[in-house]
PDB file of C-alpha atoms and ligand atoms in Angstrom:
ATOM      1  CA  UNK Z1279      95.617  30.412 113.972  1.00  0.00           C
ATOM      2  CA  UNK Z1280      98.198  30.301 116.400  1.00  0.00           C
ATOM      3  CA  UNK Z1281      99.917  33.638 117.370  1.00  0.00           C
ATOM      4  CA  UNK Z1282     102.841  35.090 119.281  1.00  0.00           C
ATOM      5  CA  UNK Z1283     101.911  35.180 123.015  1.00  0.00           C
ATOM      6  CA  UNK Z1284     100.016  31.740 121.842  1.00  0.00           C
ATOM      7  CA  UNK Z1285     103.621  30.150 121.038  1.00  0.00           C
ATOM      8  CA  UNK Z1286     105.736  31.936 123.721  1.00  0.00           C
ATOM      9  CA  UNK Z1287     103.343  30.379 126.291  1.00  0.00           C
ATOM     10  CA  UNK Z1288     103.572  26.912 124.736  1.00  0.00           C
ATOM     11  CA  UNK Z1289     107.607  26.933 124.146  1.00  0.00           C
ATOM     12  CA  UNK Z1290     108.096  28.308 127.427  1.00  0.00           C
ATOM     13  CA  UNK Z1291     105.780  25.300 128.791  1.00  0.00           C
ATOM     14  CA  UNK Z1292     107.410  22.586 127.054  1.00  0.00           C
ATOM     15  CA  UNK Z1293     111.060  24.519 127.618  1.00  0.00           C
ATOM     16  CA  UNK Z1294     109.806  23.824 131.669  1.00  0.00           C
ATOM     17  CA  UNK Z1295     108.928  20.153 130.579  1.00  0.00           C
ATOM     18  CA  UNK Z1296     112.262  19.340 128.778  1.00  0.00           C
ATOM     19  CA  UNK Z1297     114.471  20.797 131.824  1.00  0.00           C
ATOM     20  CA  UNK Z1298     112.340  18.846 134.621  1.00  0.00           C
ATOM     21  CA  UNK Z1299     113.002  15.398 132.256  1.00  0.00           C
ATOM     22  CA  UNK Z1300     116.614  16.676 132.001  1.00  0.00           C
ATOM     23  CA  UNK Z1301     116.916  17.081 135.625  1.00  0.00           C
ATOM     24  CA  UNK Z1302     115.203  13.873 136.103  1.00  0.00           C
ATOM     25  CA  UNK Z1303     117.806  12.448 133.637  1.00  0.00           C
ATOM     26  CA  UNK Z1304     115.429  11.000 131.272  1.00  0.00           C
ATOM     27  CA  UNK Z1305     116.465  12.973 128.168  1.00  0.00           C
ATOM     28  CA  UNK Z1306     119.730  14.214 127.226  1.00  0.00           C
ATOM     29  CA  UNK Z1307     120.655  18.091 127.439  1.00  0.00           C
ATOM     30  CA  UNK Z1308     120.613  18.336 123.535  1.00  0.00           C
ATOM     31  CA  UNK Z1309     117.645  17.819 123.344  1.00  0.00           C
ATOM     32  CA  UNK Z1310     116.530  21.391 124.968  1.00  0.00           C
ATOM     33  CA  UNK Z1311     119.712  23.252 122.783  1.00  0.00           C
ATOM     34  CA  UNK Z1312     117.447  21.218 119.412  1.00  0.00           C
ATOM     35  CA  UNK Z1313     114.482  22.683 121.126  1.00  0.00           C
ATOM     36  CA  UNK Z1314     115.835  26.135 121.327  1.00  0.00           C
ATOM     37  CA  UNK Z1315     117.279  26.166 118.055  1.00  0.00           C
ATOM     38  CA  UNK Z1316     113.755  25.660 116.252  1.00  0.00           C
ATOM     39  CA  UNK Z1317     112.297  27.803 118.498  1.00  0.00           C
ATOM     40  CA  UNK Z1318     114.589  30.749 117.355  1.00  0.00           C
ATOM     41  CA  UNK Z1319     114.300  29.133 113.355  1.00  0.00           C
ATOM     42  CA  UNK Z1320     110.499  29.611 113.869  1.00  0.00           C
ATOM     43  CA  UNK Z1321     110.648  33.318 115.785  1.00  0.00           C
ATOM     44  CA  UNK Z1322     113.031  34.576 112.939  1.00  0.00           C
ATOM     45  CA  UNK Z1323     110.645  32.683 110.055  1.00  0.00           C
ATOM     46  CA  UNK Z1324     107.795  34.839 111.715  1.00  0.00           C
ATOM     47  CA  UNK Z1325     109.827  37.743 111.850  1.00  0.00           C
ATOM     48  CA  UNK Z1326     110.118  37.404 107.975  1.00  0.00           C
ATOM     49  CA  UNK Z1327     106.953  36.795 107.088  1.00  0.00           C
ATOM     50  CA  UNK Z1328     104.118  39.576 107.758  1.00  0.00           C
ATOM     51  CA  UNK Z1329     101.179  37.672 106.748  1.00  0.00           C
ATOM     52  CA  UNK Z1330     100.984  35.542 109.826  1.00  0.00           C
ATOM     53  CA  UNK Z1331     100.188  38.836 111.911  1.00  0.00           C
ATOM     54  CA  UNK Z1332     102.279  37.574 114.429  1.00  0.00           C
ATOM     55  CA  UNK Z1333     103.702  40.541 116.052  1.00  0.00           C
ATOM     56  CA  UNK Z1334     101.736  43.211 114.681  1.00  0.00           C
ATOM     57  CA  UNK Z1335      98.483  43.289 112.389  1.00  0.00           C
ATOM     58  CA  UNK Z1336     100.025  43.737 108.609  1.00  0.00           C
ATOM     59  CA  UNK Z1337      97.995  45.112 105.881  1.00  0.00           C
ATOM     60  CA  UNK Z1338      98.492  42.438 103.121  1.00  0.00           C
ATOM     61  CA  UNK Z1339      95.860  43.336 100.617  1.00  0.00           C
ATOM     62  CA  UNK Z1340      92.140  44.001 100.354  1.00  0.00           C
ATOM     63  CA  UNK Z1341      89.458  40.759  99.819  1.00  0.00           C
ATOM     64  CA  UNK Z1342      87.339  42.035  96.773  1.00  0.00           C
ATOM     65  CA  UNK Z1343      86.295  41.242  93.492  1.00  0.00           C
ATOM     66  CA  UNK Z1344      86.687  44.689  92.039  1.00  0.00           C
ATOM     67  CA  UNK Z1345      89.743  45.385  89.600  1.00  0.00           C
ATOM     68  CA  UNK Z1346      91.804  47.470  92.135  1.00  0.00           C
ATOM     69  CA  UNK Z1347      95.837  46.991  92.188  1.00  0.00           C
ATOM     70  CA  UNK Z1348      97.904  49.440  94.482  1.00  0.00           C
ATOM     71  CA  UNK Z1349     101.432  49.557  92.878  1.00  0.00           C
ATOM     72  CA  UNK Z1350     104.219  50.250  95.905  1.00  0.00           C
ATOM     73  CA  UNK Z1351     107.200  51.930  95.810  1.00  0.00           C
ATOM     74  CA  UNK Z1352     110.132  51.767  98.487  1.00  0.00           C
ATOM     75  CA  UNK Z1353     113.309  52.990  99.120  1.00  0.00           C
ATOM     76  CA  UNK Z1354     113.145  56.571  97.144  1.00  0.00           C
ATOM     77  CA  UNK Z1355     113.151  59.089  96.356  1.00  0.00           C
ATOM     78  CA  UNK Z1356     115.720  58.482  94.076  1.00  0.00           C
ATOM     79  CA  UNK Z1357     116.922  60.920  91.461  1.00  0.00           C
ATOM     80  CA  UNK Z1358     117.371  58.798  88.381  1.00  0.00           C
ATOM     81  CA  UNK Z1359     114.557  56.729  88.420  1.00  0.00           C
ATOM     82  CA  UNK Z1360     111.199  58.454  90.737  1.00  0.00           C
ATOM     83  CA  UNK Z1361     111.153  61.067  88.041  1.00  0.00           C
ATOM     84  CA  UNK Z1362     110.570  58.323  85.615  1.00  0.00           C
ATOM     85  CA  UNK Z1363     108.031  56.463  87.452  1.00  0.00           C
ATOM     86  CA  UNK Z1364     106.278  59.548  88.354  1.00  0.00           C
ATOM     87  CA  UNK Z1365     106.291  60.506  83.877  1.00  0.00           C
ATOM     88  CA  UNK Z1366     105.082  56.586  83.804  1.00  0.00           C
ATOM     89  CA  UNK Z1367     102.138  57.084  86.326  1.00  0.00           C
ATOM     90  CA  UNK Z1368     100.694  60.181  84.766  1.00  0.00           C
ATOM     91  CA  UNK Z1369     101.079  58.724  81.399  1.00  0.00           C
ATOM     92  CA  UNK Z1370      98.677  55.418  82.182  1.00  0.00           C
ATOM     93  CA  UNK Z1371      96.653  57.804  84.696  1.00  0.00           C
ATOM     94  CA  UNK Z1372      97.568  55.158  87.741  1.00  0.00           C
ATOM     95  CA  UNK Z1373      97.849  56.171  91.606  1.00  0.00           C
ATOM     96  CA  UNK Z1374     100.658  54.311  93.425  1.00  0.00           C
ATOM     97  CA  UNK Z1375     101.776  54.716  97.054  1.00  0.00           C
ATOM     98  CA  UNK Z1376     105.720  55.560  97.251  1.00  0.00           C
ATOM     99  CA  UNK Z1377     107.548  54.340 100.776  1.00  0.00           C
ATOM    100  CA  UNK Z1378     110.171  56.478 101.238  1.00  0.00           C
ATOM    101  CA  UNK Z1379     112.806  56.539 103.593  1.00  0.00           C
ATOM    102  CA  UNK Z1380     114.092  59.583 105.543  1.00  0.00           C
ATOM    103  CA  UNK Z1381     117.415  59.751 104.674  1.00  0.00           C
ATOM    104  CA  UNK Z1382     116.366  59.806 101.060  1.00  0.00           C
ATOM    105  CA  UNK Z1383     114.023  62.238 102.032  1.00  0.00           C
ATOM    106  CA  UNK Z1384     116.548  65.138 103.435  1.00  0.00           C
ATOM    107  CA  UNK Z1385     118.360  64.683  99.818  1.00  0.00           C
ATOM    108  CA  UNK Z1386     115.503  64.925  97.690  1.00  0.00           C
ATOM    109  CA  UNK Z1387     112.794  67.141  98.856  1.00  0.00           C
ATOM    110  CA  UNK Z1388     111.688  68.160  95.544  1.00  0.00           C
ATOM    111  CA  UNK Z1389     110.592  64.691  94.793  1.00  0.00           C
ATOM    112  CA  UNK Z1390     108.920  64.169  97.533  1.00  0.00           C
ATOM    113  CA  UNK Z1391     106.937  67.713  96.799  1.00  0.00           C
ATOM    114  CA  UNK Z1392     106.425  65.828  92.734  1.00  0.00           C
ATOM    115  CA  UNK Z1393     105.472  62.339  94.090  1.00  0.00           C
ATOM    116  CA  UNK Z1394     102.293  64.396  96.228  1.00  0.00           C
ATOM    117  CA  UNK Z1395     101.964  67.301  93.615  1.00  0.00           C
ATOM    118  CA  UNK Z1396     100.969  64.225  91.411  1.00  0.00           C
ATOM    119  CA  UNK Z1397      98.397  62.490  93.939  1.00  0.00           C
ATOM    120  CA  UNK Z1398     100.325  59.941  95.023  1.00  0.00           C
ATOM    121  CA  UNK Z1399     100.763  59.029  98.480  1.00  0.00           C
ATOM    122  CA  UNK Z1400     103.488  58.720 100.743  1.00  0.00           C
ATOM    123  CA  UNK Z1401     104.454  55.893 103.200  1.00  0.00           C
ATOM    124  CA  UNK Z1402     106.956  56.111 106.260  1.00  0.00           C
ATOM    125  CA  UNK Z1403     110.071  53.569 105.386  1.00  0.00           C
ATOM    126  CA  UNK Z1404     112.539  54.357 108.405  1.00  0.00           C
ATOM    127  CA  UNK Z1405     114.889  56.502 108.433  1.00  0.00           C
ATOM    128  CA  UNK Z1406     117.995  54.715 107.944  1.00  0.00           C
ATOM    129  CA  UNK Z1407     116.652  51.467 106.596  1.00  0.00           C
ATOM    130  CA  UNK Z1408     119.870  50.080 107.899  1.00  0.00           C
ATOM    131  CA  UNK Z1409     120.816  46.396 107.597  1.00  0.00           C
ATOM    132  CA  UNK Z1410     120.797  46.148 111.338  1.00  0.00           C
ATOM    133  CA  UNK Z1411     117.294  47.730 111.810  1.00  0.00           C
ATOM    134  CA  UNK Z1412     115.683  44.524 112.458  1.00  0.00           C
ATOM    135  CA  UNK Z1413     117.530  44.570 115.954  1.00  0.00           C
ATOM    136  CA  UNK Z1414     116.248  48.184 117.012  1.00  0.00           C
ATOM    137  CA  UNK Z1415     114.535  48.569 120.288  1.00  0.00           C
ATOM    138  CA  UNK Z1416     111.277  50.011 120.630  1.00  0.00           C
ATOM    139  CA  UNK Z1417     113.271  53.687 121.531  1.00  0.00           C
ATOM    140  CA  UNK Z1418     115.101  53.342 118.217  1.00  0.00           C
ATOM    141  CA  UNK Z1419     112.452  52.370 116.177  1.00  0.00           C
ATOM    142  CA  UNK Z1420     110.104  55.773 117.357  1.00  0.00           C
ATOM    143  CA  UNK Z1421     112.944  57.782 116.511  1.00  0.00           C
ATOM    144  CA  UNK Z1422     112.959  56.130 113.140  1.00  0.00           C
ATOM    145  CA  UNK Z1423     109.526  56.448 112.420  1.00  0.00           C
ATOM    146  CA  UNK Z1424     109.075  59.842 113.742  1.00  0.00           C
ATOM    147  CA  UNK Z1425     112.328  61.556 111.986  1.00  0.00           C
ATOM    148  CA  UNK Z1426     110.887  60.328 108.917  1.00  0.00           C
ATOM    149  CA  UNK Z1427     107.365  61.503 109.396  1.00  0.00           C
ATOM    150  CA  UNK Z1428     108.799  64.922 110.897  1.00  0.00           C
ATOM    151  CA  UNK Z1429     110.191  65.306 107.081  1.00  0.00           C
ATOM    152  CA  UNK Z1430     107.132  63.746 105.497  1.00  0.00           C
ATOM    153  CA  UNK Z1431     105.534  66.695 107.127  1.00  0.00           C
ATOM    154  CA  UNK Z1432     108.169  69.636 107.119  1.00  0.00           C
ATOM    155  CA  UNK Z1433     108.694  69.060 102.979  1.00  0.00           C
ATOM    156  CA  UNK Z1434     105.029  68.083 102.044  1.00  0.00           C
ATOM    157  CA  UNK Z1435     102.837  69.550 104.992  1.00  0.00           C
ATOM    158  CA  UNK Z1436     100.954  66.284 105.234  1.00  0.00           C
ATOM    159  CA  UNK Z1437     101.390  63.375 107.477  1.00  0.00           C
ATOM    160  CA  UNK Z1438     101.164  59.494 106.908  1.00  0.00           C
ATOM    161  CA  UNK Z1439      99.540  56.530 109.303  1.00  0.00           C
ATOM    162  CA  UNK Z1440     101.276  54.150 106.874  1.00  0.00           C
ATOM    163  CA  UNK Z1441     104.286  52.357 107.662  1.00  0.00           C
ATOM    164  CA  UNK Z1442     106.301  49.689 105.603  1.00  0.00           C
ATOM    165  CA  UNK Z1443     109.230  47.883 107.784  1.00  0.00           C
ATOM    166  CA  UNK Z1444     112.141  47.604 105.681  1.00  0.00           C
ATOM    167  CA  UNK Z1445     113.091  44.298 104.703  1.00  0.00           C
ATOM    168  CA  UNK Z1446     109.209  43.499 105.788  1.00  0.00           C
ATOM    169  CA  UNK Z1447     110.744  42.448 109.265  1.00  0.00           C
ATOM    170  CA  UNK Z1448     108.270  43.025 111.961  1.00  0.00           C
ATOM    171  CA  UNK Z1449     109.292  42.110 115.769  1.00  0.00           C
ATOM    172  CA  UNK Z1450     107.412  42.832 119.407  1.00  0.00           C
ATOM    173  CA  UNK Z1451     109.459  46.570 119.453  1.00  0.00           C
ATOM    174  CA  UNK Z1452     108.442  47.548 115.892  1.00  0.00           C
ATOM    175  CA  UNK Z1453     105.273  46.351 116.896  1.00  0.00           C
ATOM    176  CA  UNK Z1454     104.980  48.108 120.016  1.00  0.00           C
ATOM    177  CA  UNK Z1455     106.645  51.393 119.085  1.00  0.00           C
ATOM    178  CA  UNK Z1456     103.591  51.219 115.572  1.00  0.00           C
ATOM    179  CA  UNK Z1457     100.984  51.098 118.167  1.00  0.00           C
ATOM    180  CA  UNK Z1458     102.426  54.720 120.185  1.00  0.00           C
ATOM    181  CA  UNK Z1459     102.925  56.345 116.751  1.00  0.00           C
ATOM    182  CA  UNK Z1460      99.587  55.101 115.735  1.00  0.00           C
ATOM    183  CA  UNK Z1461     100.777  53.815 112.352  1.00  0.00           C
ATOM    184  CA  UNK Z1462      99.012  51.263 110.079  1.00  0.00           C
ATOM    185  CA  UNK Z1463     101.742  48.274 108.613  1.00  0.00           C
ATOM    186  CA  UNK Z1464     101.695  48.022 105.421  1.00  0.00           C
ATOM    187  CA  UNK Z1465     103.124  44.818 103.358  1.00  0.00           C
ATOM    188  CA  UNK Z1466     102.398  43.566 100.386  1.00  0.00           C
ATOM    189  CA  UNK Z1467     100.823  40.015  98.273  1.00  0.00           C
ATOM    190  CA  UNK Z1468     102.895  40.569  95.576  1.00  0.00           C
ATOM    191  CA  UNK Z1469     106.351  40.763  95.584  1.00  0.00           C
ATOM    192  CA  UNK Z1470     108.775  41.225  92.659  1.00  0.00           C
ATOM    193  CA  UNK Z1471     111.836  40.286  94.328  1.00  0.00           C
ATOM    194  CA  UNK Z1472     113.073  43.846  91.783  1.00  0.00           C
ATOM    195  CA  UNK Z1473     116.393  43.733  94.030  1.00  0.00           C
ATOM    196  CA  UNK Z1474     117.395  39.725  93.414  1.00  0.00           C
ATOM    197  CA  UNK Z1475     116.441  38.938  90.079  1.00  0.00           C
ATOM    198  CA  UNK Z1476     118.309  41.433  87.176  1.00  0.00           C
ATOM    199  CA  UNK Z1477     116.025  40.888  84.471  1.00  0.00           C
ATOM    200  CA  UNK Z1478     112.748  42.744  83.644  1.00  0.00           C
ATOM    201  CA  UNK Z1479     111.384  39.944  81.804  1.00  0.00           C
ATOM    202  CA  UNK Z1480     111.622  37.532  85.156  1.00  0.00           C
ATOM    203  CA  UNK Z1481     110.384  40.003  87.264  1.00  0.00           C
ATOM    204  CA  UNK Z1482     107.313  41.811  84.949  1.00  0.00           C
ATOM    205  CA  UNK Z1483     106.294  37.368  84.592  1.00  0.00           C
ATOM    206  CA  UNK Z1484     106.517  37.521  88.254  1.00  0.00           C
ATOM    207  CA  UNK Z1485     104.267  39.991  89.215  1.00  0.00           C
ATOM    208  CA  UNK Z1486     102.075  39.681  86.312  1.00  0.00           C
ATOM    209  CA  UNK Z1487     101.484  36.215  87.091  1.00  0.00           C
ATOM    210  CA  UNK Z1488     100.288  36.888  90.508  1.00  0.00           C
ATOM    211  CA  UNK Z1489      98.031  39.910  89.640  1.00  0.00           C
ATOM    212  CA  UNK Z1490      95.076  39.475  91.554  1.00  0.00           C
ATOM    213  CA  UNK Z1491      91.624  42.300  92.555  1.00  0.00           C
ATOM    214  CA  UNK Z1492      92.744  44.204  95.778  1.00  0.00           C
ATOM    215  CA  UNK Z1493      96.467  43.041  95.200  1.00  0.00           C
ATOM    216  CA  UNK Z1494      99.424  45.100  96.755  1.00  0.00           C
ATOM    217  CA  UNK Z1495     102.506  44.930  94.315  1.00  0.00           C
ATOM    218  CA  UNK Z1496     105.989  45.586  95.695  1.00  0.00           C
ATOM    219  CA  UNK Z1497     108.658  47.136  93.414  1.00  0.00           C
ATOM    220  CA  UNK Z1498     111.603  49.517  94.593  1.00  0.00           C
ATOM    221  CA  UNK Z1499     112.216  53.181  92.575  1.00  0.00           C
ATOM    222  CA  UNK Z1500     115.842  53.129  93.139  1.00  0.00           C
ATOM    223  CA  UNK Z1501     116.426  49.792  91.218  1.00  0.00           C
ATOM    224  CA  UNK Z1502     117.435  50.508  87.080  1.00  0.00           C
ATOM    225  CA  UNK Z1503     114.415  47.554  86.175  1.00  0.00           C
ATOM    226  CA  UNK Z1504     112.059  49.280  88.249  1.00  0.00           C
ATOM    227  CA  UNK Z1505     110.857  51.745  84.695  1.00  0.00           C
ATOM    228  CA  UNK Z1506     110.657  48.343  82.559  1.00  0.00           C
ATOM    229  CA  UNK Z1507     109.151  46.855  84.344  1.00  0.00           C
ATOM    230  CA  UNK Z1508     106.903  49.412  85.803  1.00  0.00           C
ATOM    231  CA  UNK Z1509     105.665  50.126  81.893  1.00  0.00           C
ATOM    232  CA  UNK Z1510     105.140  46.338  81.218  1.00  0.00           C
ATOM    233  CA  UNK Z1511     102.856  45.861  84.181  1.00  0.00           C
ATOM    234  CA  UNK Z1512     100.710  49.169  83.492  1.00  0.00           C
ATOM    235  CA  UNK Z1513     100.315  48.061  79.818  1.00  0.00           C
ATOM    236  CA  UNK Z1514      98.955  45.020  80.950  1.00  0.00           C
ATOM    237  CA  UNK Z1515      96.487  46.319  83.823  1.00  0.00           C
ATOM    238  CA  UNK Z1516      95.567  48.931  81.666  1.00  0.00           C
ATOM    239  CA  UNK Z1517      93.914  46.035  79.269  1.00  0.00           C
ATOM    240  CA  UNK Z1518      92.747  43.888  81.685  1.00  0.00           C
ATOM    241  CA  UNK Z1519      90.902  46.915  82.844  1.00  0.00           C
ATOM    242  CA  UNK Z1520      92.716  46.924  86.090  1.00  0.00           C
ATOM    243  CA  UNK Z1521      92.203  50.962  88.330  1.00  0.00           C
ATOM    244  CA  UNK Z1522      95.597  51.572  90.019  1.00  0.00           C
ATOM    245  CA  UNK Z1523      94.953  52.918  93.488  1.00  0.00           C
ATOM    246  CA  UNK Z1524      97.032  54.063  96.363  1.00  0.00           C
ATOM    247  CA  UNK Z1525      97.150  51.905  99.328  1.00  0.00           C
ATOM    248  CA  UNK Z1526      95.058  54.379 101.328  1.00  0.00           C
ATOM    249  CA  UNK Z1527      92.414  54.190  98.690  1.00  0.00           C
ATOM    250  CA  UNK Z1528      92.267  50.333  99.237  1.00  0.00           C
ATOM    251  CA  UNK Z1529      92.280  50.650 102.964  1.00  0.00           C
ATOM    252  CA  UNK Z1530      89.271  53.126 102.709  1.00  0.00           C
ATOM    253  CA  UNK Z1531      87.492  50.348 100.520  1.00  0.00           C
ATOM    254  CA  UNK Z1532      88.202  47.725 103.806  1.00  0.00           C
TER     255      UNK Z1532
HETATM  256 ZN1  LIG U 978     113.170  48.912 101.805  1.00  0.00          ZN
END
């Protein structure tokens, strides 16, 4: 499979090629700005998409035949709905991993303290998760990553090696800057889209119909489906004899 430095050395080669036939006048100069503009297309497609590994090595889900599902959660704490999912968790007896970001963090420490109190574990989301965060140099994103894991440790006393990039946009600095902090990347096989679609019903048919052993499900605890659906998904893991696991759990099993 082709990779990063693997496609910058080829577009760079036939970038060279196109500006020697321009230069010779053989094509026109359009054709290197059409050249460009799929190169960026195809940079920002890879950006998006974490499975292709191409800037840093994602965690996607674990190959096995056993009934193991780790449910996610991102963007909490939040104080309307983690309390629920946390009542919802202990009620099925199911271990999910919660990505949290740091601002959420400083105004909710006590649910932070629940989320581990109940077994659960935690995940560094950013600090800011800001819209722009996809643009962050390698300097930004450490402070990112290590404000949030400073509070991870200050509120809980325990630290995290797992790291979810918001939006799942991974680029060479977020890469770079997870290899100093020493953080695994965590994404996901199954995602609910919970922050598109509005309806429980689409999104529990969603997930539900790509349950799979050693699948990663992605749902958000500050959306108002997230406890609908969350209690239509356990009900049917629970009878298809599915064990809900952290994320750490399943990395353990790789
Ligand atoms: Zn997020």
């Amino acid at each position: 499979m082709i990779n990063f430095k693997l496609y910058v050395s080829f577009f760079s080669l036939f970038c060279c090629l196109i500006i020697v036939f321009i230069t010779l006048e053989l094509i026109s100069i359009w054709w290197l700005v059409l050249y460009l503009f799929f190169g960026f297309i195809i940079l920002g497609i890879a950006s998006l998409t974490m499975r292709w590994d191409w800037f840093t090595k994602a965690f996607i889900h674990l190959k096995t035949t056993k009934k193991v599902i780790a449910i996610t959660f991102d963007d909490g704490p939040n104080p309307e709905f983690t309390p629920q999912v946390l009542a919802l968790l202990k009620q099925y007896n199911a271990k999910a991993t919660f990505f949290c970001i740091g601002r959420q963090i400083e105004k909710h420490p006590d649910l932070l303290k629940a989320i581990t109190i109940d077994g659960h574990a935690i995940g560094n989301h950013s600090y800011s998760h800001s819209k722009t965060i996809g643009f962050s140099t390698k300097k930004s994103w450490l402070k990112e990553i290590e404000r949030t894991d400073a509070l991870i440790k200050q509120t809980t006393g325990r630290q995290t090696k797992l790291f979810r990039p918001p939006f799942g946009v991974t680029t060479p600095h977020l890469a770079s800057a997870l290899k100093t902090t020493n953080h695994t990347c965590v994404g996901w096989s199954n995602r609910s889209f919970d922050t598109f679609f509005k309806s429980p019903k689409t999104i529990s048919k969603r997930v539900l119909k790509r349950i799979k052993p050693g699948g990663i499900i992605l749902l958000h605890d500050n959306q108002v489906t997230c406890i609908p659906v969350l209690e239509h998904i356990l009900q049917v893991l629970q009878s298809e004899h599915y064990t809900l696991v952290t994320t750490n759990d399943l990395l353990h099993e790789k």
